Amino acid sequence: MLFSPTDFTHMRQALTQAQQALFITTPNPRVGCVITSADGELLGQGHTQPTGQAHAEIMALRHAQSRDFDLTGATAYVTLEPCAHQGRTGPCCEALIQAGIARVFASVQDPNPQVSGQGLARLRAAGIEVHTGLLEDEARELNIGFFKRMQHGTPWLRLKTAQSLDGQTALNNGASQWITGQAARDDGHHWRARACAVLSGIGTVLQDDPLLNVRAVDTPRQPDLLLVDSRLQTPLNAKLWNEQRRLVIFHAVHAPEKEKALKAQGATLVCLNGPGEKVDLHAMVRHLGQLNYNEVHVEAGHKLNGSLLQAGLIDELLVYLAPLLIGPGQGMAALPTLSHLDQAQRWRFHESAAMGEDLRLLLRHPR
């Protein structure tokens, strides 16, 4: 089908609505909905609310109904296939049918096996005209982690690093504040805020004592914190305990007294013993999928970064590049020495943008 300019306009409005749900819907997808009359008048709009609350279609229907609009014969533009199953909320496809909607444009089919085409089928069975594929790429990007988890059982791992032009993330003495400017640092908090969880390692905790929370972005939800701490060295007085959020520590050895103390502080401990008494990272990522995490934001040191990269577990690199040359220092990842260039990891540039005086690069693995 050829979509009209009006169709594109209304679906972009729906995507704008979905963007407003960026920080609040985990583990659900970010969805927006716009309802228009047959002649294109905006009747209602809305986006998915936090887990257990109304989905985008319900919010848009409520908005239109609060303005006393008759929705018979109206058109709904939704950024993801309306759900067809009874979960914490009722099926959105039934709500659209009951409202008298005549046409539904859904950007992309829901990858959730509980939905996956069933919502569209029920709409069609009710005599509703259904179209898909309008701004599909944009809708999929907005929920890239949700799609990965539904299709592969594991979250989308995004590794963030701030570095100089010569690839250093810190000086030899560990000093790294601040390689990048304020605009880049604020933007980094935006990426933290959209993630379900932030993942770091014990080396970062012991060296920097970071908060690892969201500060530069107004968000109603702090992402969970995940730590790779093979030997349970997390200090009980570390700053990371200051935030009220879920803390999961992955370890590889048992130390009953330390385990008892960390649990008393509120941490959840998961023992995944791998080779060399290190955490089994593949098992950890599978576990993160079982925890219903869609996007995991990695902010770690060069050792854990290198281990995750060598294991092939990173989907995306978020690199803030500062116009500095700082000489010998600490690189972004501890990777093995290569003898041939064809052994190098290949990444592709996905997006670039200026962040003040710095440059933000998004790179993806060409899997």
XYZ file of C-alpha atoms in Angstrom:
367
model
C 0.000 0.000 0.000
C 1.082 3.569 -0.712
C 0.727 5.641 2.420
C -0.468 9.230 2.080
C 1.368 12.282 3.458
C -1.416 12.525 6.062
C -0.731 8.949 7.155
C 2.957 9.771 7.635
C 2.068 12.898 9.615
C -0.212 11.063 12.025
C 2.176 8.152 12.529
C 4.974 10.603 13.297
C 2.658 12.112 15.905
C 2.181 8.612 17.323
C 5.966 8.115 17.425
C 6.301 11.424 19.262
C 3.827 10.075 21.800
C 5.850 6.872 22.104
C 8.991 8.906 22.779
C 7.255 10.330 25.852
C 7.133 6.789 27.239
C 10.880 6.281 26.799
C 11.764 6.199 30.495
C 8.664 4.648 32.061
C 7.370 1.491 30.370
C 10.032 -1.148 31.052
C 9.666 -4.084 30.591
C 6.826 -3.196 28.213
C 7.508 -1.565 24.828
C 7.202 2.188 24.250
C 4.073 2.698 22.162
C 2.179 5.738 20.942
C -1.310 6.011 19.470
C -3.134 8.768 17.590
C -6.820 8.614 16.667
C -8.211 10.761 13.865
C -11.565 11.299 12.206
C -12.219 10.180 8.635
C -11.189 13.631 7.396
C -7.953 13.707 9.423
C -8.987 15.705 12.508
C -7.047 14.744 15.626
C -9.468 13.215 18.128
C -7.186 11.706 20.755
C -3.640 10.617 21.483
C -1.693 8.845 24.181
C 1.251 6.635 25.083
C 1.858 3.547 27.164
C 1.885 4.133 30.912
C 4.070 2.345 33.505
C 3.694 -1.424 33.891
C 0.217 -2.487 34.936
C -1.382 0.723 33.725
C -3.079 1.627 30.453
C -1.532 0.995 27.047
C -1.253 3.659 24.353
C -4.507 2.747 22.595
C -6.499 2.990 25.827
C -4.960 6.374 26.650
C -5.823 7.689 23.172
C -9.388 6.354 23.413
C -9.835 7.939 26.839
C -8.476 11.249 25.551
C -10.895 11.256 22.618
C -13.845 10.186 24.751
C -13.079 12.869 27.341
C -13.584 15.383 24.529
C -16.978 13.796 23.660
C -15.911 12.652 20.195
C -17.839 9.892 18.456
C -15.177 7.412 17.318
C -17.360 5.482 14.893
C -15.453 5.278 11.605
C -12.269 6.804 13.085
C -8.687 5.795 12.246
C -6.066 4.694 14.796
C -2.340 5.072 14.153
C -0.342 2.837 16.514
C 3.423 2.352 16.581
C 3.118 -1.346 17.525
C 0.490 -3.986 16.849
C -2.368 -3.704 19.387
C -2.159 -6.503 21.934
C -4.612 -9.385 21.813
C -3.979 -11.064 25.155
C -5.181 -10.517 28.709
C -2.257 -9.532 30.868
C -2.242 -6.907 33.597
C -4.472 -4.954 31.243
C -7.129 -6.070 28.750
C -6.543 -6.607 25.012
C -6.235 -3.296 23.174
C -7.579 -4.720 19.917
C -10.923 -5.378 21.615
C -11.044 -1.812 22.945
C -10.515 -0.462 19.425
C -13.230 -2.762 18.061
C -15.710 -1.735 20.752
C -15.003 1.956 20.116
C -16.056 1.628 16.478
C -12.635 2.256 14.920
C -12.775 1.603 11.161
C -9.088 1.649 10.180
C -5.883 0.793 12.038
C -2.353 1.593 10.901
C 0.225 -0.348 12.930
C 3.880 0.419 12.246
C 5.189 -3.034 13.056
C 3.974 -6.434 14.190
C 4.528 -7.215 17.874
C 7.374 -9.762 18.338
C 5.796 -11.000 21.581
C 4.647 -14.605 20.912
C 1.493 -13.854 22.934
C 0.545 -11.229 20.335
C 2.570 -11.644 17.102
C -0.122 -11.139 14.473
C -3.069 -12.138 16.629
C -4.050 -8.538 17.361
C -4.061 -7.664 13.671
C -6.032 -10.827 12.866
C -8.726 -9.995 15.425
C -9.049 -6.481 14.051
C -9.477 -7.814 10.516
C -11.973 -10.434 11.703
C -14.037 -7.592 13.146
C -14.133 -5.902 9.737
C -11.510 -3.274 10.491
C -9.209 -2.202 7.667
C -5.631 -2.888 8.801
C -2.329 -1.663 7.342
C 1.225 -2.289 8.571
C 4.732 -1.075 7.717
C 4.229 2.697 8.083
C 7.477 4.073 9.615
C 8.347 0.541 10.682
C 12.092 1.180 11.092
C 11.514 4.129 13.431
C 9.061 2.142 15.555
C 11.426 -0.823 15.771
C 14.374 1.413 16.771
C 12.361 2.828 19.645
C 11.949 -0.694 21.048
C 15.137 -2.332 19.853
C 15.717 -4.047 23.194
C 12.146 -5.337 23.433
C 12.457 -6.877 19.964
C 15.786 -8.511 20.866
C 14.433 -9.974 24.110
C 11.273 -11.298 22.476
C 13.148 -12.837 19.554
C 16.315 -14.091 21.280
C 15.583 -14.122 25.015
C 18.361 -11.678 25.860
C 18.484 -7.882 26.198
C 20.167 -5.334 23.950
C 23.553 -4.485 25.494
C 24.828 -0.982 24.796
C 28.394 -0.243 25.902
C 29.061 3.416 26.658
C 32.513 4.951 26.708
C 33.943 8.479 26.734
C 37.386 8.728 25.206
C 40.012 10.912 23.618
C 40.888 10.941 19.923
C 43.731 8.556 20.676
C 41.363 6.093 22.314
C 42.064 6.697 25.992
C 39.300 6.682 28.603
C 41.550 7.780 31.460
C 45.112 8.778 32.255
C 47.556 6.170 33.491
C 46.825 7.291 37.047
C 43.100 6.629 36.513
C 41.986 10.272 36.241
C 39.088 10.584 33.790
C 37.014 13.552 34.998
C 36.293 15.004 32.625
C 37.405 13.854 29.185
C 34.140 14.983 27.585
C 32.131 18.159 28.144
C 28.869 18.770 29.932
C 26.646 18.238 26.877
C 28.089 14.773 26.292
C 27.813 13.860 29.963
C 24.175 14.972 30.096
C 23.424 12.985 26.953
C 24.977 9.932 28.579
C 22.447 10.240 31.396
C 19.656 10.208 28.813
C 20.890 6.797 27.627
C 21.134 5.583 31.203
C 17.571 6.713 31.858
C 16.107 4.807 28.910
C 17.798 1.559 29.941
C 16.163 -1.047 32.142
C 19.423 -1.472 34.018
C 22.989 -0.160 34.258
C 25.758 -2.780 34.287
C 29.195 -2.180 35.760
C 32.038 -4.093 37.350
C 33.768 -4.222 40.691
C 36.873 -2.529 39.268
C 34.876 0.613 38.513
C 33.252 0.534 41.949
C 36.566 0.195 43.788
C 38.393 2.770 41.674
C 35.749 5.489 41.211
C 33.050 4.801 43.847
C 30.381 5.974 41.364
C 26.669 6.488 41.974
C 25.761 4.950 38.592
C 22.349 6.609 38.670
C 20.489 9.090 36.468
C 21.018 12.697 37.500
C 21.024 15.007 34.457
C 17.641 13.825 33.138
C 14.239 14.228 34.775
C 13.013 10.657 35.122
C 10.475 9.053 37.468
C 12.425 5.772 37.470
C 15.992 4.877 38.256
C 17.277 1.909 36.229
C 18.256 -1.167 38.182
C 21.953 -1.622 38.932
C 23.862 -4.753 37.961
C 27.374 -5.501 39.193
C 29.854 -8.130 38.056
C 31.745 -8.857 41.258
C 33.260 -12.319 41.072
C 34.688 -12.321 44.612
C 32.025 -10.194 46.344
C 34.267 -7.210 47.042
C 31.512 -4.569 46.870
C 32.042 -2.238 49.856
C 29.063 -1.871 52.169
C 29.691 1.889 52.321
C 29.914 2.449 48.555
C 27.925 5.361 47.148
C 25.896 3.060 44.919
C 23.866 1.980 47.966
C 22.460 5.510 48.305
C 19.832 5.005 45.594
C 16.562 3.191 46.194
C 16.632 0.683 43.331
C 17.124 -2.969 42.647
C 20.756 -4.093 42.911
C 21.793 -7.456 41.474
C 25.340 -8.679 42.082
C 26.692 -11.482 39.888
C 29.489 -13.428 41.552
C 31.497 -16.594 40.938
C 32.665 -17.750 44.369
C 30.788 -18.357 47.582
C 31.668 -16.344 50.671
C 28.877 -16.869 53.227
C 29.663 -13.917 55.484
C 29.981 -11.483 52.579
C 26.823 -12.865 50.988
C 24.908 -12.394 54.220
C 26.120 -8.802 54.595
C 25.318 -7.831 51.004
C 21.864 -9.404 51.180
C 21.239 -7.522 54.430
C 21.960 -4.307 52.497
C 19.259 -5.265 49.999
C 21.254 -6.806 47.158
C 20.143 -9.822 45.165
C 23.025 -12.254 44.621
C 23.338 -14.554 41.614
C 26.224 -17.024 41.505
C 27.289 -17.936 37.957
C 30.686 -19.598 38.203
C 32.625 -19.617 34.933
C 36.195 -20.494 33.934
C 38.892 -19.125 36.214
C 36.375 -18.355 38.962
C 35.001 -15.513 36.872
C 31.339 -14.806 36.271
C 29.944 -16.738 33.302
C 28.988 -13.743 31.171
C 26.888 -15.697 28.672
C 24.840 -17.163 31.515
C 24.555 -13.703 33.034
C 23.097 -12.200 29.857
C 20.609 -15.054 29.585
C 19.634 -14.361 33.188
C 19.119 -10.685 32.349
C 16.627 -11.755 29.709
C 14.791 -13.801 32.333
C 14.642 -10.662 34.474
C 12.715 -9.035 31.574
C 15.377 -6.440 30.813
C 15.087 -4.969 27.323
C 18.057 -2.580 27.252
C 21.140 -2.823 29.456
C 23.495 0.156 29.583
C 27.102 -0.928 30.209
C 29.403 1.550 31.956
C 32.410 -0.422 33.068
C 36.189 -0.500 33.044
C 38.464 -1.811 30.335
C 38.606 -5.350 31.766
C 34.867 -6.022 31.832
C 34.407 -4.137 28.561
C 37.027 -6.344 26.948
C 35.481 -9.529 28.324
C 32.000 -8.599 27.077
C 33.347 -7.651 23.653
C 35.408 -10.811 23.302
C 32.358 -12.857 24.283
C 30.361 -11.197 21.500
C 27.729 -9.938 23.929
C 27.721 -6.233 23.033
C 25.167 -5.144 20.439
C 25.972 -1.451 20.276
C 28.793 0.926 21.135
C 27.898 4.391 22.424
C 31.125 6.366 22.069
C 31.621 9.975 23.113
C 34.736 11.209 21.359
C 36.495 14.278 22.766
C 38.895 16.419 20.664
C 41.817 15.589 22.958
C 45.140 13.820 22.584
C 46.248 12.641 25.996
C 48.964 10.093 25.236
C 49.446 6.852 27.145
C 46.510 5.977 29.376
C 43.752 3.432 29.858
C 41.956 2.214 26.747
C 38.262 1.427 26.400
C 38.692 -2.354 26.399
C 41.331 -4.925 27.283
C 41.487 -6.923 24.066
C 44.107 -9.475 23.021
C 46.998 -8.568 20.764
C 46.293 -9.386 17.126
C 48.735 -10.516 14.464
C 46.537 -9.704 11.454
C 44.019 -6.945 10.778
C 41.469 -9.458 9.533
C 41.236 -10.680 13.144
C 39.889 -7.306 14.268
C 36.290 -6.883 15.410
C 34.327 -5.112 12.713
C 31.658 -2.576 13.636
C 29.547 -0.319 11.453
C 28.671 3.304 12.077
C 24.958 3.695 12.718
C 24.641 7.326 13.756
C 26.731 10.362 14.645
C 25.840 13.658 16.298
C 27.666 16.621 17.793
C 27.383 16.957 21.574
C 28.783 20.384 22.360
C 32.464 20.192 21.451
C 32.381 16.389 21.433
C 31.069 13.797 19.008
C 28.623 11.002 19.812
C 29.004 7.855 17.739
C 26.660 4.865 17.699
C 28.147 1.707 16.217
C 26.543 -1.685 15.789
C 27.934 -5.149 15.294
C 27.169 -6.382 11.749
C 25.644 -9.682 12.892
